Amino acid sequence: MAQDQNFATDPRPASAVAGSVGFVGLCGLLIWTLIARQYGMDGPISGLMAVVSCGLPMVIWSLLYEKVHLRASTGIDWSKPRSWAAAKETASVKIVGLWITWGLIGGLYCIARWYWSGNYLFAMQVLGWAAPFMFALSV
């Protein structure tokens, strides 16, 4: 009986996403795996498509079905839009922090030269190609 009361008063916050998000991602990954296996696809491009096939359905599900961007836990009050000046200050700090973090990670990868050859080369090329797009999307 005491365990039931503890469960009802659990102080932990609710999860940011439901378990269905993981299930949707798993389904996307399984579908891609079946397609890749059927057509004999392998290699780094196939692996990259597996990541997209898993992640994209998860993002779409979270935004369109669960509407996670409308939750109060995001810190965004959609009923009271802020001015551009007020939003610009907060957004610029977050964007600068994001790119400092990615810059530090990129700097460490540049120092660790073994990432620039062998099996790592494809991943480094993809990151180099995607960086300008990710920068533009983050703004």
N, C-alpha and C. Protein backbone atom coordinates (compact mmCIF):
# COMPACT_ATOMS: atom_id res chain seq x y z
N MET A 1 0.82 -1.19 0.00
CA MET A 1 0.00 0.00 0.00
C MET A 1 0.86 1.26 0.00
N ALA A 2 1.96 1.22 0.76
CA ALA A 2 2.84 2.39 0.83
C ALA A 2 3.49 2.65 -0.53
N GLN A 3 3.75 1.57 -1.29
CA GLN A 3 4.35 1.76 -2.60
C GLN A 3 3.39 2.47 -3.55
N ASP A 4 2.10 2.19 -3.46
CA ASP A 4 1.11 2.85 -4.30
C ASP A 4 1.07 4.34 -4.02
N GLN A 5 1.18 4.73 -2.75
CA GLN A 5 1.16 6.14 -2.40
C GLN A 5 2.42 6.84 -2.91
N ASN A 6 3.56 6.18 -2.82
CA ASN A 6 4.80 6.77 -3.33
C ASN A 6 4.74 6.96 -4.84
N PHE A 7 4.10 6.02 -5.53
CA PHE A 7 4.00 6.13 -6.97
C PHE A 7 3.13 7.32 -7.36
N ALA A 8 2.06 7.56 -6.63
CA ALA A 8 1.15 8.66 -6.94
C ALA A 8 1.78 10.02 -6.66
N THR A 9 2.71 10.10 -5.74
CA THR A 9 3.33 11.38 -5.40
C THR A 9 4.77 11.47 -5.89
N ASP A 10 5.07 10.78 -6.95
CA ASP A 10 6.42 10.78 -7.51
C ASP A 10 6.79 12.20 -7.94
N PRO A 11 7.85 12.79 -7.40
CA PRO A 11 8.19 14.18 -7.70
C PRO A 11 8.94 14.38 -9.02
N ARG A 12 9.29 13.29 -9.69
CA ARG A 12 10.05 13.44 -10.93
C ARG A 12 9.18 14.07 -12.02
N PRO A 13 9.78 14.91 -12.86
CA PRO A 13 8.99 15.53 -13.95
C PRO A 13 8.66 14.51 -15.02
N ALA A 14 7.63 14.82 -15.77
CA ALA A 14 7.25 13.93 -16.87
C ALA A 14 8.33 13.95 -17.94
N SER A 15 8.43 12.88 -18.68
CA SER A 15 9.42 12.81 -19.75
C SER A 15 9.10 13.83 -20.83
N ALA A 16 10.13 14.29 -21.52
CA ALA A 16 9.94 15.27 -22.58
C ALA A 16 9.16 14.68 -23.75
N VAL A 17 9.33 13.40 -24.00
CA VAL A 17 8.63 12.74 -25.09
C VAL A 17 8.06 11.41 -24.60
N ALA A 18 7.06 10.95 -25.27
CA ALA A 18 6.44 9.68 -24.92
C ALA A 18 7.22 8.53 -25.55
N GLY A 19 6.93 7.34 -25.10
CA GLY A 19 7.57 6.16 -25.66
C GLY A 19 7.22 5.94 -27.11
N SER A 20 6.12 6.52 -27.56
CA SER A 20 5.71 6.35 -28.95
C SER A 20 6.73 6.97 -29.90
N VAL A 21 7.46 7.97 -29.46
CA VAL A 21 8.47 8.59 -30.32
C VAL A 21 9.57 7.58 -30.65
N GLY A 22 10.02 6.86 -29.66
CA GLY A 22 11.02 5.83 -29.89
C GLY A 22 10.49 4.73 -30.79
N PHE A 23 9.23 4.38 -30.62
CA PHE A 23 8.62 3.34 -31.45
C PHE A 23 8.55 3.79 -32.90
N VAL A 24 8.17 5.05 -33.13
CA VAL A 24 8.10 5.59 -34.49
C VAL A 24 9.49 5.59 -35.13
N GLY A 25 10.51 5.96 -34.37
CA GLY A 25 11.87 5.93 -34.89
C GLY A 25 12.32 4.52 -35.22
N LEU A 26 11.98 3.59 -34.35
CA LEU A 26 12.32 2.19 -34.60
C LEU A 26 11.63 1.68 -35.86
N CYS A 27 10.37 2.05 -36.05
CA CYS A 27 9.65 1.64 -37.27
C CYS A 27 10.32 2.21 -38.52
N GLY A 28 10.71 3.49 -38.46
CA GLY A 28 11.42 4.09 -39.60
C GLY A 28 12.72 3.37 -39.89
N LEU A 29 13.46 3.02 -38.84
CA LEU A 29 14.72 2.30 -39.02
C LEU A 29 14.48 0.91 -39.60
N LEU A 30 13.46 0.21 -39.11
CA LEU A 30 13.16 -1.13 -39.63
C LEU A 30 12.74 -1.08 -41.09
N ILE A 31 11.94 -0.07 -41.46
CA ILE A 31 11.52 0.07 -42.86
C ILE A 31 12.74 0.31 -43.74
N TRP A 32 13.64 1.20 -43.30
CA TRP A 32 14.85 1.44 -44.09
C TRP A 32 15.71 0.18 -44.19
N THR A 33 15.80 -0.56 -43.11
CA THR A 33 16.60 -1.78 -43.12
C THR A 33 16.04 -2.78 -44.12
N LEU A 34 14.72 -2.90 -44.17
CA LEU A 34 14.10 -3.80 -45.14
C LEU A 34 14.36 -3.34 -46.57
N ILE A 35 14.25 -2.03 -46.81
CA ILE A 35 14.51 -1.49 -48.15
C ILE A 35 15.97 -1.72 -48.54
N ALA A 36 16.87 -1.39 -47.63
CA ALA A 36 18.30 -1.55 -47.92
C ALA A 36 18.67 -3.01 -48.16
N ARG A 37 18.08 -3.88 -47.39
CA ARG A 37 18.37 -5.31 -47.55
C ARG A 37 17.80 -5.83 -48.87
N GLN A 38 16.60 -5.37 -49.22
CA GLN A 38 15.95 -5.82 -50.46
C GLN A 38 16.76 -5.43 -51.70
N TYR A 39 17.33 -4.22 -51.68
CA TYR A 39 18.05 -3.72 -52.84
C TYR A 39 19.56 -3.82 -52.71
N GLY A 40 20.05 -4.52 -51.69
CA GLY A 40 21.47 -4.75 -51.54
C GLY A 40 22.28 -3.50 -51.23
N MET A 41 21.69 -2.55 -50.54
CA MET A 41 22.40 -1.31 -50.21
C MET A 41 23.25 -1.52 -48.97
N ASP A 42 24.48 -1.02 -49.03
CA ASP A 42 25.34 -1.06 -47.87
C ASP A 42 26.34 0.09 -47.99
N GLY A 43 27.16 0.24 -47.01
CA GLY A 43 28.16 1.29 -47.05
C GLY A 43 27.74 2.52 -46.26
N PRO A 44 28.56 3.56 -46.34
CA PRO A 44 28.32 4.73 -45.50
C PRO A 44 27.06 5.51 -45.86
N ILE A 45 26.70 5.58 -47.12
CA ILE A 45 25.48 6.31 -47.50
C ILE A 45 24.26 5.60 -46.93
N SER A 46 24.26 4.29 -46.97
CA SER A 46 23.16 3.51 -46.41
C SER A 46 23.07 3.73 -44.90
N GLY A 47 24.21 3.81 -44.23
CA GLY A 47 24.21 4.08 -42.79
C GLY A 47 23.68 5.47 -42.49
N LEU A 48 24.04 6.44 -43.31
CA LEU A 48 23.54 7.80 -43.13
C LEU A 48 22.02 7.85 -43.35
N MET A 49 21.54 7.12 -44.33
CA MET A 49 20.10 7.05 -44.57
C MET A 49 19.37 6.35 -43.42
N ALA A 50 20.03 5.42 -42.76
CA ALA A 50 19.43 4.76 -41.59
C ALA A 50 19.21 5.77 -40.47
N VAL A 51 20.18 6.66 -40.28
CA VAL A 51 20.04 7.69 -39.24
C VAL A 51 18.88 8.63 -39.59
N VAL A 52 18.80 9.04 -40.86
CA VAL A 52 17.72 9.93 -41.30
C VAL A 52 16.38 9.22 -41.19
N SER A 53 16.33 7.95 -41.59
CA SER A 53 15.08 7.18 -41.54
C SER A 53 14.59 6.96 -40.13
N CYS A 54 15.47 7.00 -39.17
CA CYS A 54 15.09 6.87 -37.77
C CYS A 54 14.73 8.23 -37.17
N GLY A 55 15.57 9.23 -37.41
CA GLY A 55 15.39 10.53 -36.77
C GLY A 55 14.27 11.37 -37.33
N LEU A 56 14.11 11.38 -38.64
CA LEU A 56 13.08 12.23 -39.26
C LEU A 56 11.67 11.86 -38.81
N PRO A 57 11.28 10.58 -38.79
CA PRO A 57 9.95 10.26 -38.28
C PRO A 57 9.76 10.66 -36.81
N MET A 58 10.83 10.60 -36.03
CA MET A 58 10.73 10.98 -34.62
C MET A 58 10.46 12.48 -34.48
N VAL A 59 11.14 13.29 -35.28
CA VAL A 59 10.93 14.73 -35.25
C VAL A 59 9.53 15.08 -35.73
N ILE A 60 9.11 14.47 -36.83
CA ILE A 60 7.77 14.74 -37.36
C ILE A 60 6.70 14.34 -36.35
N TRP A 61 6.83 13.18 -35.75
CA TRP A 61 5.87 12.71 -34.74
C TRP A 61 5.82 13.67 -33.55
N SER A 62 6.98 14.08 -33.08
CA SER A 62 7.04 14.97 -31.92
C SER A 62 6.39 16.32 -32.21
N LEU A 63 6.62 16.86 -33.39
CA LEU A 63 6.08 18.18 -33.71
C LEU A 63 4.61 18.14 -34.11
N LEU A 64 4.22 17.18 -34.94
CA LEU A 64 2.86 17.19 -35.46
C LEU A 64 1.85 16.47 -34.57
N TYR A 65 2.26 15.37 -33.94
CA TYR A 65 1.31 14.61 -33.13
C TYR A 65 1.36 15.01 -31.66
N GLU A 66 2.56 15.01 -31.08
CA GLU A 66 2.67 15.33 -29.65
C GLU A 66 2.74 16.83 -29.37
N LYS A 67 3.09 17.61 -30.39
CA LYS A 67 3.19 19.07 -30.27
C LYS A 67 4.05 19.49 -29.07
N VAL A 68 5.25 18.91 -29.01
CA VAL A 68 6.15 19.17 -27.88
C VAL A 68 6.57 20.63 -27.80
N HIS A 69 6.55 21.33 -28.92
CA HIS A 69 6.96 22.74 -28.92
C HIS A 69 5.94 23.64 -28.23
N LEU A 70 4.75 23.13 -27.97
CA LEU A 70 3.71 23.93 -27.31
C LEU A 70 3.64 23.70 -25.81
N ARG A 71 4.47 22.81 -25.28
CA ARG A 71 4.44 22.51 -23.85
C ARG A 71 5.04 23.66 -23.04
N ALA A 72 4.53 23.84 -21.85
CA ALA A 72 5.03 24.89 -20.97
C ALA A 72 6.48 24.65 -20.57
N SER A 73 6.89 23.39 -20.56
CA SER A 73 8.25 23.06 -20.15
C SER A 73 9.31 23.58 -21.11
N THR A 74 8.90 24.00 -22.33
CA THR A 74 9.88 24.55 -23.27
C THR A 74 10.32 25.95 -22.87
N GLY A 75 9.55 26.61 -22.01
CA GLY A 75 9.88 27.96 -21.62
C GLY A 75 9.36 29.00 -22.59
N ILE A 76 8.61 28.57 -23.58
CA ILE A 76 8.06 29.50 -24.57
C ILE A 76 6.57 29.65 -24.30
N ASP A 77 6.14 30.87 -24.06
CA ASP A 77 4.72 31.15 -23.86
C ASP A 77 4.14 31.62 -25.19
N TRP A 78 3.48 30.72 -25.89
CA TRP A 78 2.98 31.01 -27.23
C TRP A 78 1.80 31.97 -27.20
N SER A 79 1.15 32.14 -26.03
CA SER A 79 0.00 33.05 -25.97
C SER A 79 0.43 34.51 -25.90
N LYS A 80 1.67 34.77 -25.49
CA LYS A 80 2.18 36.13 -25.40
C LYS A 80 3.46 36.25 -26.22
N PRO A 81 3.34 36.58 -27.49
CA PRO A 81 4.56 36.69 -28.30
C PRO A 81 5.46 37.83 -27.80
N ARG A 82 6.76 37.58 -27.81
CA ARG A 82 7.71 38.61 -27.38
C ARG A 82 8.14 39.45 -28.57
N SER A 83 8.67 40.61 -28.28
CA SER A 83 9.19 41.46 -29.34
C SER A 83 10.46 40.84 -29.91
N TRP A 84 10.83 41.26 -31.12
CA TRP A 84 12.04 40.75 -31.75
C TRP A 84 13.27 41.09 -30.92
N ALA A 85 13.27 42.26 -30.31
CA ALA A 85 14.43 42.67 -29.51
C ALA A 85 14.62 41.75 -28.30
N ALA A 86 13.54 41.42 -27.62
CA ALA A 86 13.62 40.55 -26.45
C ALA A 86 14.00 39.12 -26.86
N ALA A 87 13.44 38.65 -27.95
CA ALA A 87 13.74 37.30 -28.42
C ALA A 87 15.15 37.22 -28.97
N LYS A 88 15.62 38.30 -29.59
CA LYS A 88 16.96 38.30 -30.19
C LYS A 88 18.05 38.10 -29.14
N GLU A 89 17.89 38.71 -27.99
CA GLU A 89 18.91 38.58 -26.94
C GLU A 89 19.03 37.13 -26.46
N THR A 90 17.89 36.53 -26.14
CA THR A 90 17.90 35.14 -25.67
C THR A 90 18.39 34.19 -26.76
N ALA A 91 17.89 34.38 -27.98
CA ALA A 91 18.25 33.49 -29.08
C ALA A 91 19.73 33.61 -29.41
N SER A 92 20.26 34.81 -29.39
CA SER A 92 21.68 34.97 -29.75
C SER A 92 22.58 34.28 -28.73
N VAL A 93 22.23 34.33 -27.45
CA VAL A 93 23.03 33.65 -26.44
C VAL A 93 22.99 32.14 -26.67
N LYS A 94 21.82 31.61 -26.98
CA LYS A 94 21.69 30.17 -27.21
C LYS A 94 22.44 29.74 -28.47
N ILE A 95 22.35 30.54 -29.53
CA ILE A 95 23.03 30.19 -30.78
C ILE A 95 24.55 30.25 -30.60
N VAL A 96 25.02 31.30 -29.92
CA VAL A 96 26.46 31.41 -29.68
C VAL A 96 26.95 30.23 -28.83
N GLY A 97 26.19 29.86 -27.81
CA GLY A 97 26.56 28.71 -26.99
C GLY A 97 26.58 27.41 -27.79
N LEU A 98 25.60 27.25 -28.66
CA LEU A 98 25.54 26.06 -29.51
C LEU A 98 26.78 25.97 -30.39
N TRP A 99 27.14 27.07 -31.03
CA TRP A 99 28.26 27.03 -31.97
C TRP A 99 29.61 27.04 -31.27
N ILE A 100 29.70 27.56 -30.08
CA ILE A 100 30.94 27.40 -29.32
C ILE A 100 31.14 25.93 -28.97
N THR A 101 30.05 25.28 -28.57
CA THR A 101 30.13 23.85 -28.25
C THR A 101 30.58 23.05 -29.48
N TRP A 102 29.92 23.27 -30.62
CA TRP A 102 30.28 22.56 -31.84
C TRP A 102 31.69 22.93 -32.30
N GLY A 103 32.10 24.19 -32.10
CA GLY A 103 33.46 24.60 -32.45
C GLY A 103 34.50 23.88 -31.62
N LEU A 104 34.24 23.73 -30.32
CA LEU A 104 35.17 23.00 -29.47
C LEU A 104 35.27 21.53 -29.88
N ILE A 105 34.13 20.93 -30.18
CA ILE A 105 34.14 19.54 -30.63
C ILE A 105 34.89 19.43 -31.95
N GLY A 106 34.62 20.35 -32.89
CA GLY A 106 35.33 20.35 -34.17
C GLY A 106 36.82 20.56 -33.99
N GLY A 107 37.19 21.45 -33.07
CA GLY A 107 38.61 21.68 -32.79
C GLY A 107 39.29 20.43 -32.27
N LEU A 108 38.60 19.71 -31.40
CA LEU A 108 39.17 18.46 -30.88
C LEU A 108 39.33 17.42 -32.00
N TYR A 109 38.37 17.37 -32.91
CA TYR A 109 38.49 16.46 -34.04
C TYR A 109 39.65 16.86 -34.95
N CYS A 110 39.91 18.16 -35.09
CA CYS A 110 41.05 18.60 -35.90
C CYS A 110 42.38 18.23 -35.24
N ILE A 111 42.42 18.32 -33.92
CA ILE A 111 43.64 17.95 -33.20
C ILE A 111 43.90 16.45 -33.31
N ALA A 112 42.82 15.67 -33.20
CA ALA A 112 42.93 14.20 -33.30
C ALA A 112 42.95 13.84 -34.78
N ARG A 113 44.12 13.84 -35.39
CA ARG A 113 44.26 13.70 -36.84
C ARG A 113 43.80 12.34 -37.38
N TRP A 114 43.67 11.34 -36.53
CA TRP A 114 43.24 10.03 -37.04
C TRP A 114 41.79 10.07 -37.54
N TYR A 115 41.04 11.11 -37.17
CA TYR A 115 39.68 11.25 -37.69
C TYR A 115 39.66 11.67 -39.16
N TRP A 116 40.79 12.03 -39.72
CA TRP A 116 40.84 12.54 -41.08
C TRP A 116 41.31 11.48 -42.08
N SER A 117 41.26 10.22 -41.69
CA SER A 117 41.65 9.16 -42.61
C SER A 117 40.87 7.89 -42.28
N GLY A 118 40.95 6.94 -43.19
CA GLY A 118 40.32 5.64 -42.96
C GLY A 118 38.81 5.71 -42.88
N ASN A 119 38.26 4.95 -41.98
CA ASN A 119 36.81 4.84 -41.86
C ASN A 119 36.15 6.13 -41.38
N TYR A 120 36.89 7.01 -40.75
CA TYR A 120 36.33 8.25 -40.24
C TYR A 120 36.17 9.31 -41.32
N LEU A 121 36.83 9.16 -42.44
CA LEU A 121 36.88 10.20 -43.46
C LEU A 121 35.48 10.56 -43.98
N PHE A 122 34.65 9.56 -44.22
CA PHE A 122 33.30 9.84 -44.71
C PHE A 122 32.51 10.68 -43.71
N ALA A 123 32.59 10.33 -42.43
CA ALA A 123 31.86 11.09 -41.41
C ALA A 123 32.35 12.53 -41.35
N MET A 124 33.64 12.74 -41.47
CA MET A 124 34.18 14.10 -41.44
C MET A 124 33.74 14.89 -42.66
N GLN A 125 33.66 14.25 -43.81
CA GLN A 125 33.19 14.92 -45.01
C GLN A 125 31.72 15.30 -44.89
N VAL A 126 30.90 14.43 -44.32
CA VAL A 126 29.49 14.74 -44.12
C VAL A 126 29.34 15.91 -43.15
N LEU A 127 30.11 15.91 -42.07
CA LEU A 127 30.04 17.02 -41.12
C LEU A 127 30.48 18.33 -41.76
N GLY A 128 31.53 18.28 -42.56
CA GLY A 128 31.98 19.49 -43.26
C GLY A 128 30.96 20.00 -44.24
N TRP A 129 30.28 19.11 -44.93
CA TRP A 129 29.24 19.50 -45.88
C TRP A 129 28.02 20.05 -45.17
N ALA A 130 27.65 19.45 -44.03
CA ALA A 130 26.43 19.83 -43.33
C ALA A 130 26.59 21.08 -42.46
N ALA A 131 27.80 21.43 -42.07
CA ALA A 131 28.01 22.54 -41.13
C ALA A 131 27.40 23.86 -41.61
N PRO A 132 27.60 24.29 -42.86
CA PRO A 132 26.98 25.56 -43.27
C PRO A 132 25.45 25.53 -43.22
N PHE A 133 24.88 24.39 -43.59
CA PHE A 133 23.42 24.27 -43.53
C PHE A 133 22.91 24.30 -42.09
N MET A 134 23.63 23.60 -41.21
CA MET A 134 23.22 23.59 -39.80
C MET A 134 23.38 24.99 -39.18
N PHE A 135 24.40 25.71 -39.59
CA PHE A 135 24.58 27.08 -39.10
C PHE A 135 23.40 27.93 -39.54
N ALA A 136 23.03 27.85 -40.82
CA ALA A 136 21.91 28.64 -41.33
C ALA A 136 20.60 28.25 -40.66
N LEU A 137 20.39 26.96 -40.46
CA LEU A 137 19.15 26.51 -39.81
C LEU A 137 19.09 26.91 -38.34
N SER A 138 20.23 26.99 -37.67
CA SER A 138 20.22 27.36 -36.26
C SER A 138 19.83 28.82 -36.07
N VAL A 139 20.14 29.65 -37.04
CA VAL A 139 19.78 31.06 -36.95
C VAL A 139 18.31 31.20 -37.23
